[in-house]
Coordinates of C-alpha atoms in Angstrom, one line a residue:
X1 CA 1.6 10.7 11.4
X2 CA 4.2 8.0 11.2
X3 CA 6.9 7.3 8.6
X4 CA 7.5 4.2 6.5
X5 CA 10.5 3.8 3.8
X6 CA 10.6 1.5 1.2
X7 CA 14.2 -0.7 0.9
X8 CA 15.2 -3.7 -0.7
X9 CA 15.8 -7.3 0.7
X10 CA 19.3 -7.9 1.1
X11 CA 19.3 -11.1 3.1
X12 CA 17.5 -12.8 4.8
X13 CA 18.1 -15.4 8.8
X14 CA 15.4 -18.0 8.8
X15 CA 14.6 -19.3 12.1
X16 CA 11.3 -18.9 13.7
X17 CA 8.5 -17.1 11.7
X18 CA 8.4 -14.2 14.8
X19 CA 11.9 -13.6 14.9
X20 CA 13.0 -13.4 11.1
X21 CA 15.4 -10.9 10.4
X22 CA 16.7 -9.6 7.2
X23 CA 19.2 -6.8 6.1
X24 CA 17.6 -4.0 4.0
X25 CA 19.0 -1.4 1.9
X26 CA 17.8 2.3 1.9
X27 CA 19.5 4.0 -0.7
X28 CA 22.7 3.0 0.5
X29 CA 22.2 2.6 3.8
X30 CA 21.7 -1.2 4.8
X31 CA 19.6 -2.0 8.4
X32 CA 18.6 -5.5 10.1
X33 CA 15.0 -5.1 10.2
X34 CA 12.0 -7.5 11.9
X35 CA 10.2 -9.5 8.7
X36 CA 7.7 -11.4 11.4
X37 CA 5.1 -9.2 9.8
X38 CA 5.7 -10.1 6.1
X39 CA 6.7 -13.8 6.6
X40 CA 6.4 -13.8 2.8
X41 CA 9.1 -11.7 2.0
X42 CA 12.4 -13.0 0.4
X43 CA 15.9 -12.0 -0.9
X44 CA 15.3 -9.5 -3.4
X45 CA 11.5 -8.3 -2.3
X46 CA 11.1 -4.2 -1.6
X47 CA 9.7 -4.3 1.7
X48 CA 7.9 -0.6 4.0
X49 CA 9.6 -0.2 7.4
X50 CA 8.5 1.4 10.0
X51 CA 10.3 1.7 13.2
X52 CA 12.7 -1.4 12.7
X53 CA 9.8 -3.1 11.3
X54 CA 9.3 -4.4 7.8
X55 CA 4.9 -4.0 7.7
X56 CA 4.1 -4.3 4.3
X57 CA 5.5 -5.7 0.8
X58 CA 5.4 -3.4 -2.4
X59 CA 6.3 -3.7 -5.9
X60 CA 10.0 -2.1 -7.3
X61 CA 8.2 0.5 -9.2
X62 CA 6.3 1.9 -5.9
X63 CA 9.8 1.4 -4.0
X64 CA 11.0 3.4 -6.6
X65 CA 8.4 6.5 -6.4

C-alpha cells in the first residue's frame, strides 16, 4: 500500500525536463517536490505525490475529495 496526496502547484524551476522542481501546497503545508514525471504540470495544476514525487495530474475537484 503506498500513499499519494493531492497539492497544488505553487511554482514552478524550469531547467531540464528530469530535474524540474516545483513548490506544492498541502493544506498549508508547502514542499519542493520532483515534476520529471508530469512534465505537463504548471503553476496552478493539482498534482498526486508520492514520496517527494509529483506521479500524476488531477482535476481541483478530485484534489478536493
Amino acid at each position: 500500500m503506498c500513499l499519494a496526496i493531492p497539492g497544488k502547484v505553487l511554482c514552478v524551476q524550469e531547467g531540464e525536463p528530469m530535474s524540474r522542481i516545483g513548490r506544492v501546497r498541502f493544506a498549508g503545508v508547502v514542499r519542493e517536490v520532483s515534476l520529471a514525471y508530469v512534465p505537463e504540470a504548471v503553476v496552478g495544476d493539482y498534482v498526486i505525490v508520492h514520496v517527494g514525487f509529483a506521479i500524476s495530474q488531477v482535476d481541483e475537484a478530485e484534489a478536493q475529495r
